[in-house]
XYZ file of C-alpha atoms in Angstrom:
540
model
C 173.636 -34.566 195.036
C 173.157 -30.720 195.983
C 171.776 -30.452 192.213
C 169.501 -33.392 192.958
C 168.286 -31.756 196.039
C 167.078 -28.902 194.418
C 165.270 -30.715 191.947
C 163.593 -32.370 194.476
C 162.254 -29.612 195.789
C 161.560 -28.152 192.589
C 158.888 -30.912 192.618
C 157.759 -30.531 195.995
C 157.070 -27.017 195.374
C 154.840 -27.912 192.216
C 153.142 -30.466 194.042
C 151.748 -27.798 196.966
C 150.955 -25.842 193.904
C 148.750 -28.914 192.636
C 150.781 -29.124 189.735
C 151.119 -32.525 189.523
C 152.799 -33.149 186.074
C 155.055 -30.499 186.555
C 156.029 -32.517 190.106
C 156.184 -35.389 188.576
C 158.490 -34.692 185.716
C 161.172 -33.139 188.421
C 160.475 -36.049 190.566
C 161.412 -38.385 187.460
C 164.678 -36.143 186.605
C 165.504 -37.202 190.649
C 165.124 -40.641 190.007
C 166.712 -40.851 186.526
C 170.030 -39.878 187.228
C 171.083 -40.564 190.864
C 172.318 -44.167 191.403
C 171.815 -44.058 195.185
C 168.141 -42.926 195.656
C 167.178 -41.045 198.861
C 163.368 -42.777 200.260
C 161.752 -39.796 200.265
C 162.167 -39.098 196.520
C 160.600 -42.642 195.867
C 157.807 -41.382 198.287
C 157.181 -37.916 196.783
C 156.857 -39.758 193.075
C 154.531 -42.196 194.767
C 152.473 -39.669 196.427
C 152.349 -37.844 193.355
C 150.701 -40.825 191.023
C 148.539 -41.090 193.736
C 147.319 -37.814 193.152
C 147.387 -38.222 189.427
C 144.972 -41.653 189.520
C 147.617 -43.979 188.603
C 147.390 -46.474 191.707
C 149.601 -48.975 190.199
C 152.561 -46.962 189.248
C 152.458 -45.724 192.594
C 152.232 -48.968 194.190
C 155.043 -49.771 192.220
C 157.485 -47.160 193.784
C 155.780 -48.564 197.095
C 156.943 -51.759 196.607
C 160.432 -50.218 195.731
C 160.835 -48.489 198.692
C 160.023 -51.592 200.897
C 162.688 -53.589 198.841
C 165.879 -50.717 198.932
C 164.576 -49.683 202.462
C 163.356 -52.427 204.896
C 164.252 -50.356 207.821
C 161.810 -47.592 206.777
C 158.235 -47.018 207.537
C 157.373 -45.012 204.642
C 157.825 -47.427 202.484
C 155.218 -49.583 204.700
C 153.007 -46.809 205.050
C 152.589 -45.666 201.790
C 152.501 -49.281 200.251
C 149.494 -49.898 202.624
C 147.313 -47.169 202.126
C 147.404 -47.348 198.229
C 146.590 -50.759 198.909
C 143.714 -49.655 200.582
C 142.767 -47.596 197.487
C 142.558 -50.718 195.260
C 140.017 -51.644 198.295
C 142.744 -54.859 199.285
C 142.381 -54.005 202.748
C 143.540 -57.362 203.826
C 146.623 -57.629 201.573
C 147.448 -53.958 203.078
C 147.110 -55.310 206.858
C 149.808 -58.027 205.732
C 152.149 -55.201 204.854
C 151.501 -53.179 207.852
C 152.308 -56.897 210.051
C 155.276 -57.171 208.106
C 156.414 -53.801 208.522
C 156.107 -54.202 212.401
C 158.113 -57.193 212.548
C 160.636 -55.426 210.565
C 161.363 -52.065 212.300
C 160.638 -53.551 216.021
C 163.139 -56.873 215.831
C 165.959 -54.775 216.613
C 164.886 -52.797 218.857
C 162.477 -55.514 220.583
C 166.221 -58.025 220.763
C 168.179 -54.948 222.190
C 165.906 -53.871 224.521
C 164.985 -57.253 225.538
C 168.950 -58.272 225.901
C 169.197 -55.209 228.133
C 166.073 -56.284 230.825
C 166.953 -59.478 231.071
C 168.695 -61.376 233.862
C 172.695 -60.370 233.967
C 173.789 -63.743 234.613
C 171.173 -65.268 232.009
C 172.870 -68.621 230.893
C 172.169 -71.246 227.980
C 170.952 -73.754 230.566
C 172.642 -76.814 227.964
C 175.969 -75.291 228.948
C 174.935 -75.440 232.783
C 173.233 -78.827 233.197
C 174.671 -82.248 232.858
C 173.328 -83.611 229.405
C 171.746 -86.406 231.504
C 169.407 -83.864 233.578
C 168.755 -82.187 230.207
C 167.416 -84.956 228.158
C 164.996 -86.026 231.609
C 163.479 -82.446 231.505
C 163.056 -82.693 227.494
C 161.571 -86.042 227.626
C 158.288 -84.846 229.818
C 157.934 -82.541 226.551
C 155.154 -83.126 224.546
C 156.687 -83.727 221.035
C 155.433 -80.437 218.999
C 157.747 -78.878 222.388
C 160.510 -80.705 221.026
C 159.991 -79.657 217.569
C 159.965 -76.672 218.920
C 163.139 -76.831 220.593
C 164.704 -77.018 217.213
C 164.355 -73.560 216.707
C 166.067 -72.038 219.338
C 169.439 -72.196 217.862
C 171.861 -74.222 216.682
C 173.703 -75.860 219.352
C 169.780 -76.726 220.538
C 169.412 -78.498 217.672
C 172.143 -79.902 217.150
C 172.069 -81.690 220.718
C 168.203 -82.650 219.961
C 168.949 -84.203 217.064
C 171.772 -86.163 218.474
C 169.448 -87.332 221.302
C 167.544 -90.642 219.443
C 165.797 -91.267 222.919
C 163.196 -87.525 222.618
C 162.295 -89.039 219.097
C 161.382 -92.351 220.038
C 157.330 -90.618 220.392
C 156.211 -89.583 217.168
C 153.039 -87.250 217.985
C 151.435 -85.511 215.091
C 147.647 -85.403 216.758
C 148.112 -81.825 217.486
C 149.785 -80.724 213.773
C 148.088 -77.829 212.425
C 148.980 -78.512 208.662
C 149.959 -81.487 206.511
C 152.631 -83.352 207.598
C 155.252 -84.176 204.911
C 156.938 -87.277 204.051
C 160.080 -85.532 204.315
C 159.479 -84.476 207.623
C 158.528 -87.806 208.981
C 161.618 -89.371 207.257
C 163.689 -86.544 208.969
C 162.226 -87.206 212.705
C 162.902 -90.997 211.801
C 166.167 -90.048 211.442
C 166.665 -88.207 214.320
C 165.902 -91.137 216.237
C 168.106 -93.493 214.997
C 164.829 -95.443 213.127
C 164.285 -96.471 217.101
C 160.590 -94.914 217.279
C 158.249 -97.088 219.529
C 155.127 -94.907 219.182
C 153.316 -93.073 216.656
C 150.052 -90.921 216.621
C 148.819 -89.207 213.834
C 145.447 -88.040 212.983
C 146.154 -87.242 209.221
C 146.908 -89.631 206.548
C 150.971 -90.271 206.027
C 153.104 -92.799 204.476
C 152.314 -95.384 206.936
C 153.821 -98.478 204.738
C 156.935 -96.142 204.772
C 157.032 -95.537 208.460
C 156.613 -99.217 209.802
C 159.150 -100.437 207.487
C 162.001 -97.991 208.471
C 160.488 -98.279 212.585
C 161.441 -102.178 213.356
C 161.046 -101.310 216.983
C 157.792 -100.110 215.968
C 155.419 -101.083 219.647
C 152.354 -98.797 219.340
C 150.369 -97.108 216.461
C 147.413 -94.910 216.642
C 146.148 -93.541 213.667
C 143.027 -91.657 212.221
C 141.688 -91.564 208.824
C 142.854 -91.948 205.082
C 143.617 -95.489 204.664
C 141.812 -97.764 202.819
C 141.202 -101.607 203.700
C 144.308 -102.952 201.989
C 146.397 -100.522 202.701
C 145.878 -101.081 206.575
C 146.613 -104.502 206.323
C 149.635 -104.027 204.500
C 151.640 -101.487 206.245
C 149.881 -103.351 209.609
C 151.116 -106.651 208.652
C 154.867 -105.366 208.277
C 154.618 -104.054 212.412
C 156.006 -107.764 213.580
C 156.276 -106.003 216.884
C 153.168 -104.301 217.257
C 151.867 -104.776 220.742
C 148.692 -101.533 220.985
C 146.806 -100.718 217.928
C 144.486 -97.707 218.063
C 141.927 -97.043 215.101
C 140.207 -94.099 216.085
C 136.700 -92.872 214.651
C 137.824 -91.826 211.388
C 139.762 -94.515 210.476
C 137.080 -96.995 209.062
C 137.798 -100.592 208.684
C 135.435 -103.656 207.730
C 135.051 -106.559 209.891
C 137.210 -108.737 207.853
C 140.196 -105.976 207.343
C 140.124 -106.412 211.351
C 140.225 -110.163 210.752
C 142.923 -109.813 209.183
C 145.300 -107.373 211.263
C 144.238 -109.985 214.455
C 145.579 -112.396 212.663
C 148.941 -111.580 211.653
C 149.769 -109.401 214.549
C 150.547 -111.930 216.853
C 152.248 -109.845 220.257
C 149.427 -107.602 219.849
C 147.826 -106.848 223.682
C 145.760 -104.086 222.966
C 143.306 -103.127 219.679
C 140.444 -100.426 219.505
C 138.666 -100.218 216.537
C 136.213 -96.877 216.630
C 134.645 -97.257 213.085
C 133.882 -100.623 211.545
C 131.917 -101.611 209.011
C 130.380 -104.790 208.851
C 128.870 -106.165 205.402
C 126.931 -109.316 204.749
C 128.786 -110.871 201.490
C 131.923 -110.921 203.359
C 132.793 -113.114 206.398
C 135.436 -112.318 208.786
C 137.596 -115.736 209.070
C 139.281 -115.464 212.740
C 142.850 -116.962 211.915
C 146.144 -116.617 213.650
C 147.108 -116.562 217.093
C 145.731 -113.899 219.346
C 146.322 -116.038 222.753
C 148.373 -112.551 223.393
C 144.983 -109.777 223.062
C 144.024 -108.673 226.401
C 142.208 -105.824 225.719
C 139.477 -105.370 222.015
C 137.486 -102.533 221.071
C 134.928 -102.797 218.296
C 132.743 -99.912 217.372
C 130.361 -101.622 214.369
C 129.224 -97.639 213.008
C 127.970 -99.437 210.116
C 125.719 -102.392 209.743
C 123.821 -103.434 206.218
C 122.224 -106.523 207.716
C 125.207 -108.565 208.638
C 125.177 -110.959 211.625
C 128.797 -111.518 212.409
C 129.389 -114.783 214.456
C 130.535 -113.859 217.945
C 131.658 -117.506 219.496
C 134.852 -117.779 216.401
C 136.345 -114.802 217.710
C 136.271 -115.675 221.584
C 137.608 -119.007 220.741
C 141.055 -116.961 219.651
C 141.318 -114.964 222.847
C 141.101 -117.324 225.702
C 143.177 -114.187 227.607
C 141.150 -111.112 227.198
C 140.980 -109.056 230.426
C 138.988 -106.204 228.844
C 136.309 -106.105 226.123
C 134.033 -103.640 224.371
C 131.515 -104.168 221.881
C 129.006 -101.356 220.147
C 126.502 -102.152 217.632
C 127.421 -105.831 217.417
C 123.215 -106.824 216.030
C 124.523 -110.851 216.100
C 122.334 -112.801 218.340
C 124.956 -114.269 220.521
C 125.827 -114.194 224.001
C 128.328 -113.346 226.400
C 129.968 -115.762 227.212
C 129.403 -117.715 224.469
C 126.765 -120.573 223.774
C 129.714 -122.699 223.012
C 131.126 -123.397 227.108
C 133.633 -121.028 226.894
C 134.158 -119.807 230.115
C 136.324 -116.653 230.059
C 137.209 -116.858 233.017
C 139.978 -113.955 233.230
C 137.516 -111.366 231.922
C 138.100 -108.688 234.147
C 135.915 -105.511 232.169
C 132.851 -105.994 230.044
C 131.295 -102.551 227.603
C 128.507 -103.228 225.634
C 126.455 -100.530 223.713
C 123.656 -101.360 221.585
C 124.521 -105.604 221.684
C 121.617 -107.568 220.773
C 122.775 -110.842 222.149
C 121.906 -111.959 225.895
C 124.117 -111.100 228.725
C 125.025 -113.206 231.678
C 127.273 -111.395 234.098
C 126.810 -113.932 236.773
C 128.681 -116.727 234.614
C 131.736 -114.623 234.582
C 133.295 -114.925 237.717
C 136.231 -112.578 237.439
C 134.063 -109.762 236.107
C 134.889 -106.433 238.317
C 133.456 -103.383 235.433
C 130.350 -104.332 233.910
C 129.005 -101.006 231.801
C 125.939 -101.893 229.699
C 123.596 -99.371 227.592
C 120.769 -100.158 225.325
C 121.193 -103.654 226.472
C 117.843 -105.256 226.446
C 118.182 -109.025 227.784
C 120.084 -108.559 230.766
C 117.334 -110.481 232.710
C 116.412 -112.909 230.162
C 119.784 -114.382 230.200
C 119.626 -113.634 234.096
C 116.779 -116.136 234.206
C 117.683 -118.712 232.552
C 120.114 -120.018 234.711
C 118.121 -122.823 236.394
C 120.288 -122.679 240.061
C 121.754 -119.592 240.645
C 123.893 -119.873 243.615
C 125.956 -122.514 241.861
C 127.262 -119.174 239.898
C 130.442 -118.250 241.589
C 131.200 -114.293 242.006
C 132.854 -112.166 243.841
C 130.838 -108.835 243.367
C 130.918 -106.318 241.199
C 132.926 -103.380 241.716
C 132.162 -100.474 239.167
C 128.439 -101.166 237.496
C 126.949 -98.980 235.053
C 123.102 -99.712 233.584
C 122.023 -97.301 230.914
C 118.500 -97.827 229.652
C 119.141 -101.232 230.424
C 114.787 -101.578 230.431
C 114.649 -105.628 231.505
C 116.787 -104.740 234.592
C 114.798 -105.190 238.152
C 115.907 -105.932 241.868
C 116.645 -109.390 241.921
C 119.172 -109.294 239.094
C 120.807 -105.924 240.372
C 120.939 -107.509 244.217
C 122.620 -110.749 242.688
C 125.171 -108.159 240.375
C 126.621 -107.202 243.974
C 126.065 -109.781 246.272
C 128.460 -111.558 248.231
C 128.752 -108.592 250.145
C 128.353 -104.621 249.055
C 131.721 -103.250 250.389
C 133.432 -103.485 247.131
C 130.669 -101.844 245.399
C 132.752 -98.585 243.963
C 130.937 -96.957 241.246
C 126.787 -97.359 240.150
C 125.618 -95.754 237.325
C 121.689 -96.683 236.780
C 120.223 -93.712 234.936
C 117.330 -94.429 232.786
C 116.445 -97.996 233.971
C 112.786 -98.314 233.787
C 112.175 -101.099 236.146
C 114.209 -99.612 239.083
C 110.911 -97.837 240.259
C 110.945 -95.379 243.665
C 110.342 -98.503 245.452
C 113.452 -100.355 244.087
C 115.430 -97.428 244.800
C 114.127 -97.306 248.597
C 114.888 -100.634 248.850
C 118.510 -100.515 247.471
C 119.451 -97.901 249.647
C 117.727 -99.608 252.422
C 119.781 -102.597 251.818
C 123.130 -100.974 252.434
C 123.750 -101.588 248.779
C 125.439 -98.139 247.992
C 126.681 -97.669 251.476
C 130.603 -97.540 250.001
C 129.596 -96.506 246.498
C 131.838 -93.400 245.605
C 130.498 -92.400 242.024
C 126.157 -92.644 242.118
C 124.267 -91.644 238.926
C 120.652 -92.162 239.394
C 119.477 -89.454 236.833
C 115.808 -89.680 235.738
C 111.886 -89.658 236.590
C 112.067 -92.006 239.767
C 113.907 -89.877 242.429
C 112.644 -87.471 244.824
C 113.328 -85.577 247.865
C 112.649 -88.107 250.417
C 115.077 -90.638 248.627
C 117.718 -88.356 248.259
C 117.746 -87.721 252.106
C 117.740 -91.409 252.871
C 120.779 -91.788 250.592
C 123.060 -88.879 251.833
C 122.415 -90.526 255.045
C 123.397 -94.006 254.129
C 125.727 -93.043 251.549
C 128.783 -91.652 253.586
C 131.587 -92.151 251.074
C 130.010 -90.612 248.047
C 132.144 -87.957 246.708
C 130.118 -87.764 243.406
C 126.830 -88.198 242.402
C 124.493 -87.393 239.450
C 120.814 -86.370 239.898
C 119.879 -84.894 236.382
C 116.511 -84.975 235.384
C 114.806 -85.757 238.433
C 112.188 -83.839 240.353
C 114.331 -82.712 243.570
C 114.357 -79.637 244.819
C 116.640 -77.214 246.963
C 115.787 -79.820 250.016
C 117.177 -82.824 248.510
C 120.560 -80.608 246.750
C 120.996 -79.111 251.059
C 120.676 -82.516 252.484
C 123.516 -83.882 250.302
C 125.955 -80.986 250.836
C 124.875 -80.365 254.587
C 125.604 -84.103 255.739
C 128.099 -83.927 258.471
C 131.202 -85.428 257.532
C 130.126 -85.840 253.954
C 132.756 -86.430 251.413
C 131.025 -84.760 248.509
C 133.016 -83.157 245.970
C 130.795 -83.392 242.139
C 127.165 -82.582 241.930
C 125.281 -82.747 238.395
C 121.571 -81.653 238.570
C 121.629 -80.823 234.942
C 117.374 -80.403 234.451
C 116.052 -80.520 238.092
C 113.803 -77.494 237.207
C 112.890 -77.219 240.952
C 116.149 -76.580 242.165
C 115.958 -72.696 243.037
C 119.391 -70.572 242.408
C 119.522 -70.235 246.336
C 120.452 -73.811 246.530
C 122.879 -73.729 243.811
C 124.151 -70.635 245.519
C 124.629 -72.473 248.603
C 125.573 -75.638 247.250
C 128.853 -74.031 245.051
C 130.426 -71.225 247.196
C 129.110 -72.036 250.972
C 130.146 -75.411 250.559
C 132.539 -75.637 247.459
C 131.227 -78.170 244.792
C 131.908 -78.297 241.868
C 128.367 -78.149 240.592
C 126.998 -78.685 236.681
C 123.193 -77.237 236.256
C 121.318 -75.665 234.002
C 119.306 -76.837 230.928
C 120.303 -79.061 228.275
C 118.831 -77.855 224.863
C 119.521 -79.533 221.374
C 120.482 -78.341 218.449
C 120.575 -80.532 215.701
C 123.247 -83.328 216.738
C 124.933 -80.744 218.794
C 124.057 -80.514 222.781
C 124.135 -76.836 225.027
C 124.344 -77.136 228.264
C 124.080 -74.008 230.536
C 126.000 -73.546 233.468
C 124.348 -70.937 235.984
């Protein structure tokens, strides 16, 4: 080893002379004949190819060095700045990550072990297993996962727990999921999972066969039409459904799932496609369906009958339609009362609408909805329509809507009135508006969006003092100004919480000043600008 040494420096001394073959011909001697290698010999041979040109050879010993002598930095450091000569500045910033995780774990575990608590305790050796599992189960499920890691005994008891497995959630997963990890979580819980989310496309056929307790799936996209139907159609137990935006699905593959999904309650369907050459046969019994979402993204002409499908769900409670271009109505043409309907979206429906004929209806929310009052009219005596009053109403461009209809929306009485959203509507004119305020009809209203053209100052100061139970209200895109924002937030005794005057250009910053820290809104403003399908808004 002495011999060794003094070969070594040998080649030191010929590399401060710039000799660099001469160095490198000791160096190689060194390295030759000794069986355990000092790092610094590995660095000086390193340094010295750098010198000589030959980048690889001395990334080579670089590598070697990291290999034989993890708890180095030279090794680290020279790797990374030849790596840096080859102009891979990225790979050499993957080193120098590595080589800090490396040479800090210790030290970081030993230092931490030393500053923590004395009487630090696994808390799964402290608790009752019972008080355990009820703090795990408010995890989300990637927490669980996470759990996993902690140690053995952790995992070990999570994996013996079925009931934190039961609520497969892989919305929030970061990479592809593998079918070997879903088959492992299914194990975990015993094959007793009752939920599933995913946004990515898995094994679903797989998952529903192994899952007989199987109660809720929402899913996103990846499947195709049969494939749906098929894994669907196993899910005998299947009582929520959730087909979110990606997930597209014809009109008949939704047929279909209706149909042989019998304890269904709930189904959303976010992206159908609806196609003339194929007609969706309603079959099966959905007397079970209380609640139906269908999103129609894409229409090529066809006119799906409406009537066939409300015939099957005598029992629905809540109902959305968007896009739906058939020329029906709600209720249907055919007598069919629904009587039990209890929440009515429609977006872009062509058909007519006639809220008065459903007597249990308590959310009516209706945009782009053009025959409101033409189905409104034709009922020949109106006060032999029986209802109770609407509590949460929502209009959006809704352009046949006037007075009388909105007046007979509400009536017996406006108490229950909750929540009226009328932005847009083209027929409530400054003189409707005076007169529904007059009228005491938002007197108990909580939630008020009147955003557009028709209000002004003088309104708005009639309404925050008839309106003493709003807490939040929406004025964008109106021509108020700083007297109509101080009159709402000044009211004595005013309830006032939300304030949106996204677009009221003749609001001054004074009033918004006032508005958010004197009196503590929560206040959106600014401008909304476009940009493409994208939409900035500016807070100030």
């Amino acid at each position: 080893m002495d011999a060794s040494n003094q070969i070594q420096k040998l080649g030191q001394q010929e590399y401060r002379r710039k000799n660099y073959h001469a160095a490198l011909n000791f160096f190689d001697s060194v390295i030759s004949t000794e069986k355990q290698l000092d790092v610094s010999v590995l660095d000086c041979r390193a340094a010295t190819y750098e010198k000589l040109g030959d980048l690889h050879a001395a990334l080579k010993d670089g590598r070697r060095m990291i290999s034989g002598y993890k708890t180095d930095c030279a090794g680290y450091l020279r790797t990374g700045k030849i790596l840096q000569l080859l102009d891979k500045d990225s790979v050499a910033l993957g080193i120098y990550k590595y080589g800090l995780r490396k040479l800090l774990r210790d030290i970081h575990d030993s230092l931490n072990q030393k500053c923590g608590p004395s009487r630090a305790k696994d808390p799964l050796t402290v608790l009752p297993l019972e008080i355990a599992q009820m703090i795990m189960s408010f995890l989300d499920f990637r927490h669980i996962v996470s759990l996993t890691r902690v140690s053995t005994s952790w995992r070990d008891y999570l994996k013996s727990t079925p009931r934190l497995w039961a609520n497969l959630d892989f919305s929030k997963a970061k990479s592809n999921i593998s079918r070997s990890a879903v088959q492992k979580y299914i194990l975990f819980s015993g094959r007793t999972v009752a939920r599933l989310t995913t946004q990515q496309s898995i094994n679903l056929q797989h998952v529903v066969t192994q899952c007989k307790n199987l109660e809720h799936l929402q899913i996103g996209g990846g499947y195709s039409n049969a494939s749906l139907i098929k894994a669907i159609s196993i899910a005998r137990n299947l009582k929520c459904l959730l087909l979110r935006s990606r997930c597209e699905a014809s009109l008949d593959c939704i047929s279909q799932i209706l149909g042989v999904c019998t304890n269904l309650a709930r189904a959303e369907f976010h992206s159908v496609t609806s196609t003339p050459s194929i007609v969706p046969k309603w079959q099966g019994d959905m007397s079970r369906l209380r609640t139906l979402v269908v999103k129609v993204t894409s229409d090529q002409g066809s006119k799906p009958l409406f009537d066939p499908l409300m015939l099957k769900i005598p029992e629905i409670r809540e109902l959305s339609l968007a896009g739906w271009k058939s020329r029906t109505a709600i209720p249907p043409a055919s007598g069919l009362a629904m009587g039990r309907l209890v929440k009515l979206q429609l977006s872009d429906f062509k058909g007519d609408v006639s809220p008065l004929a459903l007597p249990s209806l308590r959310t009516l929310d209706l945009d782009t909805c053009m025959n409101i009052m033409h189905a409104f009219s034709n009922h020949a005596n109106q006060s032999d329509l029986r209802t109770d009053g609407i509590a949460e109403l929502s209009l959006s461009c809704a352009s046949a809507l006037d007075l009388h209809c909105l007046v007979w929306l509400v009536r017996p009485n406006f108490d229950g009135l909750k929540k009226l959203h009328l932005p847009q509507c083209i027929e409530i004119t400054d003189t409707c508006l005076r007169t529904i305020i007059s009228m005491g009809i938002i007197d108990h209203v909580v939630d008020l969006d009147l955003s557009g053209p028709r209000l002004t100052d003088h309104l708005v100061q009639l309404l925050a003092f008839r309106a003493f139970r709003l807490e939040r209200i929406k004025v964008a895109s109106t021509p108020i100004t700083g007297v109509g924002v101080k009159a709402l937030v000044t009211k004595p005794g005013s309830k006032l919480q939300y304030l949106d005057i996204t677009d009221c250009s003749h609001v001054s910053s004074d009033a918004i000043a006032f508005a958010r820290h004197l009196k503590g809104l929560t206040l959106k403003c600014g401008q909304e600008k476009f940009y493409g399908k994208k939409k900035k808004v500016r807070y100030e």
